[in-house]
C-alpha cells in the first residue's frame, strides 16, 4: 500500500464554517442530516445532500462508529471526491447512543474519496491520538465558538500519519488459550465462534504459537479411520465407536501438542503493506501483533484486513 500523505494536517480538511454547535439533543438522523448538509453547502454545491446522507446512513447500519470517550466518527466513502471533507458537530448536552452509555459530545463526519482507501484510517488515528484525553474532549465540547475550536486544533498540530500500520488494523479483543489447556477449549472456540485459528499464550500473555482447524481435525478425526470402513458392511456402530473414542481422548490432549509456531507476526508500527505481503507469502489467515517481549497485543485477521482497507 503506497503512502498517501506528506505532512498533511487534519485541519486542512475543514474550517470554522464546517463546525456546528447544537445545545439541543438531536436524533441521529437529524444530526447526520445537518452535518452532511453543511459539507455540501460549503464544498460540494453540485452534489445532492440526500445521496451522501444515504451513503453515511448505510455505513452506520453496518457497524458502530462511536469510539468512546464521548466521540463518534460517522463516515462514508464517496466516489468523485477530490479530497476528504470533515464536519464537526459539538453537542455539550450529549447525544445518547445505543453503542455506549456515555453521551456523545463530539461528532466528526468524515467523507472520504473512494479512491483513497487508507485516508479514513489515517484521519482516525490522528483524531484518536488528539482526543484520547477526556479533558480535551470536554475542552472542545464547551468551547465558546468555532474559532476557538480551530485555534486549539491547529495549535495541537494534528498531523496525519505517513502510513497505515498494524495498530490501525488490529483488534485488541481476541480469544486465546494456554499451552497446557486441553484441546477441548480450542474446539469450543471453533464451534461457538467459528474461529479458524486460536493463539496460544503463556501466563504473561506472551505469544507461543497457535492451534488451527487443521491441527484440530488431525487430533479429533484420525487419518487412519478409513481402515475400519470394511466393518460398515455388517454393522456401522464399531466405526462410530472408534471415532467417538478418539474424539473423547482428544479432548484431554494439551494444546501444546497440536501447536504450530510458524506464525505471521508484526509490531504495532509495522506498515500495512508489509503485513499484507507477509500474509500472502505465508498463506496466513491471521497476523499477530506483539511487542518486543512477544506479549500479544492484538490480532489482524485476513477478513478484517480486507474490511478495514476496502469497506470501513
Coordinates of C-alpha atoms in Angstrom, one line a residue:
X1 CA 0.0 0.0 0.0
X2 CA 1.5 3.3 -1.0
X3 CA 1.9 6.1 1.4
X4 CA -0.8 8.7 0.8
X5 CA 0.3 11.6 2.9
X6 CA 3.2 14.0 3.2
X7 CA 2.9 16.3 6.2
X8 CA -0.8 16.7 5.9
X9 CA -2.7 18.2 8.8
X10 CA -6.2 17.4 9.8
X11 CA -7.2 21.0 10.0
X12 CA -6.7 21.3 6.2
X13 CA -9.9 19.3 5.6
X14 CA -12.2 21.7 7.4
X15 CA -12.6 25.2 8.8
X16 CA -14.7 27.3 11.2
X17 CA -17.5 27.1 8.6
X18 CA -17.7 23.3 9.0
X19 CA -18.3 23.4 12.7
X20 CA -21.8 23.4 14.2
X21 CA -22.8 23.9 17.8
X22 CA -26.1 22.4 19.0
X23 CA -27.2 22.8 22.6
X24 CA -30.2 20.5 21.9
X25 CA -30.2 16.7 21.8
X26 CA -31.0 15.9 18.1
X27 CA -31.8 12.4 16.8
X28 CA -29.2 10.5 14.9
X29 CA -30.9 11.2 11.6
X30 CA -31.2 14.9 12.2
X31 CA -27.7 15.1 13.4
X32 CA -26.2 13.4 10.4
X33 CA -28.6 15.3 8.1
X34 CA -27.3 18.7 9.4
X35 CA -23.6 17.7 9.1
X36 CA -24.0 16.4 5.6
X37 CA -25.9 19.4 4.5
X38 CA -23.2 21.6 6.0
X39 CA -20.5 19.9 4.0
X40 CA -22.5 20.0 0.8
X41 CA -23.3 23.7 1.2
X42 CA -19.7 24.7 1.9
X43 CA -17.8 22.4 -0.5
X44 CA -20.0 20.3 -2.8
X45 CA -22.7 22.5 -4.4
X46 CA -23.1 20.2 -7.3
X47 CA -23.8 17.1 -5.2
X48 CA -27.2 16.2 -3.7
X49 CA -27.1 16.0 0.1
X50 CA -29.5 13.1 0.1
X51 CA -27.1 11.0 -1.9
X52 CA -24.3 11.4 0.6
X53 CA -26.7 11.1 3.5
X54 CA -27.8 7.7 2.2
X55 CA -24.2 6.5 2.0
X56 CA -23.5 7.7 5.5
X57 CA -26.6 6.0 6.9
X58 CA -25.8 2.8 5.0
X59 CA -22.3 2.7 6.6
X60 CA -23.8 3.5 10.1
X61 CA -26.1 0.4 9.8
X62 CA -23.1 -1.8 9.1
X63 CA -21.3 -1.2 12.4
X64 CA -20.6 1.2 15.3
X65 CA -18.8 4.5 14.8
X66 CA -18.8 5.6 18.4
X67 CA -15.2 5.1 19.5
X68 CA -15.8 6.0 23.2
X69 CA -14.7 9.0 25.3
X70 CA -17.7 10.9 24.0
X71 CA -16.7 10.8 20.3
X72 CA -18.4 9.5 17.2
X73 CA -16.9 9.2 13.7
X74 CA -19.7 8.6 11.2
X75 CA -18.2 8.3 7.7
X76 CA -18.6 7.1 4.2
X77 CA -16.5 6.6 1.1
X78 CA -17.8 8.8 -1.7
X79 CA -17.0 8.4 -5.4
X80 CA -15.8 11.5 -7.2
X81 CA -14.5 13.5 -4.2
X82 CA -11.1 15.1 -4.7
X83 CA -10.1 15.1 -1.1
X84 CA -11.6 14.3 2.4
X85 CA -14.1 16.6 3.9
X86 CA -14.9 16.9 7.6
X87 CA -17.7 18.5 9.5
X88 CA -17.7 18.7 13.3
X89 CA -20.8 18.7 15.4
X90 CA -20.5 19.8 19.0
X91 CA -23.2 18.8 21.5
X92 CA -22.5 20.0 25.0
X93 CA -25.6 18.3 26.4
X94 CA -24.5 15.0 25.0
X95 CA -26.3 12.7 22.5
X96 CA -27.3 9.3 23.7
X97 CA -26.2 6.3 21.6
X98 CA -27.2 2.7 21.6
X99 CA -23.5 1.8 21.3
X100 CA -22.4 3.2 24.6
X101 CA -23.8 4.6 27.9
X102 CA -21.5 7.6 27.6
X103 CA -23.2 10.6 25.9
X104 CA -21.5 11.7 22.6
X105 CA -20.4 15.3 22.7
X106 CA -18.2 15.4 19.5
X107 CA -19.3 14.0 16.1
X108 CA -16.8 14.2 13.3
X109 CA -18.4 13.4 10.0
X110 CA -15.8 12.1 7.6
X111 CA -16.4 12.0 3.8
X112 CA -13.5 10.1 2.2
X113 CA -12.7 9.8 -1.5
X114 CA -13.4 6.3 -2.7
X115 CA -10.0 6.3 -4.5
X116 CA -8.2 6.9 -1.2
X117 CA -8.9 3.8 0.9
X118 CA -6.4 4.4 3.6
X119 CA -7.3 8.0 4.3
X120 CA -10.1 7.2 6.8
X121 CA -7.7 5.1 9.0
X122 CA -5.1 7.9 8.9
X123 CA -7.6 10.5 10.0
X124 CA -9.0 8.1 12.6
X125 CA -5.5 7.6 14.1
X126 CA -4.8 11.4 14.2
X127 CA -8.1 12.1 15.9
X128 CA -7.7 9.2 18.4
X129 CA -4.3 10.5 19.3
X130 CA -5.5 14.0 19.9
X131 CA -8.8 13.1 21.7
X132 CA -7.7 10.2 23.9
X133 CA -7.8 12.5 26.9
X134 CA -11.3 13.2 28.2
X135 CA -10.2 16.7 29.3
X136 CA -9.5 17.5 25.6
X137 CA -13.0 16.3 24.6
X138 CA -14.6 18.5 27.3
X139 CA -12.5 21.4 26.3
X140 CA -13.7 21.3 22.7
X141 CA -17.3 20.4 23.7
X142 CA -17.6 23.5 25.9
X143 CA -15.7 25.9 23.5
X144 CA -17.4 29.3 23.1
X145 CA -17.2 29.4 19.3
X146 CA -15.8 27.7 16.1
X147 CA -12.8 30.0 16.0
X148 CA -11.7 28.8 19.4
X149 CA -12.1 25.2 18.4
X150 CA -10.0 25.6 15.2
X151 CA -7.3 27.6 17.2
X152 CA -7.0 24.6 19.6
X153 CA -6.9 22.1 16.8
X154 CA -4.3 24.0 14.7
X155 CA -2.1 24.6 17.8
X156 CA -2.2 20.8 18.5
X157 CA -0.8 20.1 15.0
X158 CA -2.9 17.1 14.2
X159 CA -0.6 15.7 11.5
X160 CA -1.8 12.6 9.6
X161 CA 0.5 9.6 9.9
X162 CA 2.6 8.8 6.9
X163 CA 1.2 5.3 6.5
X164 CA -1.3 2.8 7.9
X165 CA 0.2 0.4 10.4
X166 CA -0.8 -2.7 12.4
X167 CA -2.2 -0.6 15.2
X168 CA -4.8 0.8 12.8
X169 CA -5.9 -2.6 11.6
X170 CA -5.8 -4.9 14.6
X171 CA -8.4 -6.0 17.1
X172 CA -7.4 -6.0 20.7
X173 CA -10.3 -8.3 21.6
X174 CA -9.5 -12.0 20.8
X175 CA -9.7 -15.5 22.2
X176 CA -6.6 -17.3 23.4
X177 CA -5.7 -20.4 25.3
X178 CA -2.6 -21.7 27.3
X179 CA -0.2 -24.4 26.2
X180 CA -1.4 -26.7 28.9
X181 CA -5.1 -26.2 28.3
X182 CA -7.0 -29.1 26.8
X183 CA -7.8 -29.1 23.1
X184 CA -11.5 -29.1 24.1
X185 CA -11.1 -25.4 24.9
X186 CA -10.0 -24.7 21.3
X187 CA -12.8 -26.9 20.0
X188 CA -15.3 -24.9 21.9
X189 CA -14.0 -21.6 20.4
X190 CA -14.1 -23.2 16.9
X191 CA -17.7 -24.4 17.4
X192 CA -19.1 -21.4 19.1
X193 CA -17.2 -18.5 17.5
X194 CA -16.3 -20.0 14.1
X195 CA -12.6 -19.3 14.7
X196 CA -10.1 -20.9 12.2
X197 CA -7.0 -20.4 14.5
X198 CA -6.6 -19.7 18.2
X199 CA -3.4 -18.2 19.6
X200 CA -1.6 -19.9 22.5
X201 CA -0.1 -17.6 25.1
X202 CA 1.8 -18.2 28.4
X203 CA 1.0 -16.8 31.9
X204 CA 2.4 -13.4 30.9
X205 CA 0.3 -13.2 27.7
X206 CA 3.4 -13.8 25.5
X207 CA 2.7 -15.5 22.2
X208 CA 3.9 -19.1 22.0
X209 CA 2.1 -20.4 19.0
X210 CA -1.4 -21.2 17.7
X211 CA -3.7 -24.2 17.0
X212 CA -5.7 -24.1 13.8
X213 CA -8.6 -26.1 12.4
X214 CA -6.3 -28.5 10.5
X215 CA -4.4 -29.5 13.7
X216 CA -7.7 -29.9 15.5
X217 CA -9.1 -32.1 12.7
X218 CA -6.0 -34.3 12.9
X219 CA -6.4 -34.8 16.6
X220 CA -10.1 -35.4 16.7
X221 CA -10.6 -37.3 13.4
X222 CA -7.6 -39.6 12.9
X223 CA -6.4 -40.2 9.3
X224 CA -6.3 -44.0 9.9
X225 CA -10.1 -44.1 10.5
X226 CA -10.7 -45.4 7.0
X227 CA -9.2 -48.8 7.8
X228 CA -12.3 -49.5 9.9
X229 CA -14.7 -48.9 7.0
X230 CA -15.0 -52.6 6.0
X231 CA -16.8 -53.1 9.2
X232 CA -19.6 -51.0 7.9
X233 CA -20.8 -53.8 5.7
X234 CA -22.3 -55.6 8.7
X235 CA -22.6 -53.0 11.4
X236 CA -21.7 -49.3 11.3
X237 CA -21.6 -49.0 15.1
X238 CA -17.9 -50.1 15.6
X239 CA -16.6 -47.4 13.3
X240 CA -18.6 -44.7 15.0
X241 CA -17.5 -46.1 18.4
X242 CA -13.8 -45.8 17.4
X243 CA -14.4 -42.3 16.2
X244 CA -16.2 -41.3 19.4
X245 CA -13.4 -42.8 21.5
X246 CA -10.8 -40.9 19.5
X247 CA -12.7 -37.6 19.9
X248 CA -13.1 -38.1 23.6
X249 CA -9.4 -38.8 24.0
X250 CA -8.5 -35.7 22.0
X251 CA -10.5 -33.5 24.5
X252 CA -7.8 -34.1 27.1
X253 CA -4.7 -33.6 24.8
X254 CA -2.8 -30.4 25.8
X255 CA -2.9 -27.7 23.2
X256 CA 0.9 -27.6 23.0
X257 CA 0.8 -31.0 21.3
X258 CA -1.2 -29.5 18.4
X259 CA 0.6 -26.1 18.4
X260 CA 2.3 -24.6 15.4
X261 CA 4.9 -21.9 15.8
X262 CA 5.5 -20.6 12.3
X263 CA 3.1 -17.7 12.7
X264 CA 2.8 -14.4 10.9
X265 CA 3.7 -11.7 13.4
X266 CA 4.3 -7.9 13.4
X267 CA 4.7 -4.9 15.7
X268 CA 2.3 -2.1 16.3
X269 CA 4.1 0.2 13.9
X270 CA 4.6 -2.3 11.1
X271 CA 3.2 -0.8 7.8
X272 CA 0.1 -2.4 6.4
X273 CA 1.8 -3.1 3.1
X274 CA 4.4 -5.3 4.9
X275 CA 1.6 -7.1 6.8
X276 CA -0.2 -7.8 3.5
X277 CA 3.0 -9.1 1.9
X278 CA 3.8 -11.4 4.8
X279 CA 0.3 -12.9 5.0
X280 CA 0.3 -13.5 1.2
X281 CA 3.8 -15.1 1.3
X282 CA 3.0 -17.3 4.3
X283 CA -0.6 -18.2 3.2
X284 CA -1.7 -16.9 6.6
X285 CA -5.2 -16.0 7.6
X286 CA -4.0 -14.1 10.7
X287 CA -1.2 -11.8 11.7
X288 CA -0.4 -11.4 15.4
X289 CA 0.7 -8.1 16.8
X290 CA 3.3 -8.4 19.5
X291 CA 5.7 -6.1 21.4
X292 CA 9.4 -6.6 21.9
X293 CA 8.8 -9.2 24.7
X294 CA 6.3 -11.1 22.5
X295 CA 3.3 -10.0 24.5
X296 CA 0.2 -10.5 22.3
X297 CA -1.3 -7.1 21.8
X298 CA -3.8 -7.7 19.0
X299 CA -4.8 -9.9 16.1
X300 CA -5.4 -9.0 12.4
X301 CA -7.5 -11.5 10.5
X302 CA -7.4 -11.5 6.7
X303 CA -11.1 -10.7 6.6
X304 CA -10.5 -7.8 9.0
X305 CA -7.7 -6.5 6.8
X306 CA -9.9 -6.5 3.7
X307 CA -12.7 -4.9 5.6
X308 CA -10.7 -2.1 7.1
X309 CA -9.0 -1.3 3.8
X310 CA -11.9 -1.7 1.4
X311 CA -15.1 -1.2 3.4
X312 CA -14.7 0.7 6.7

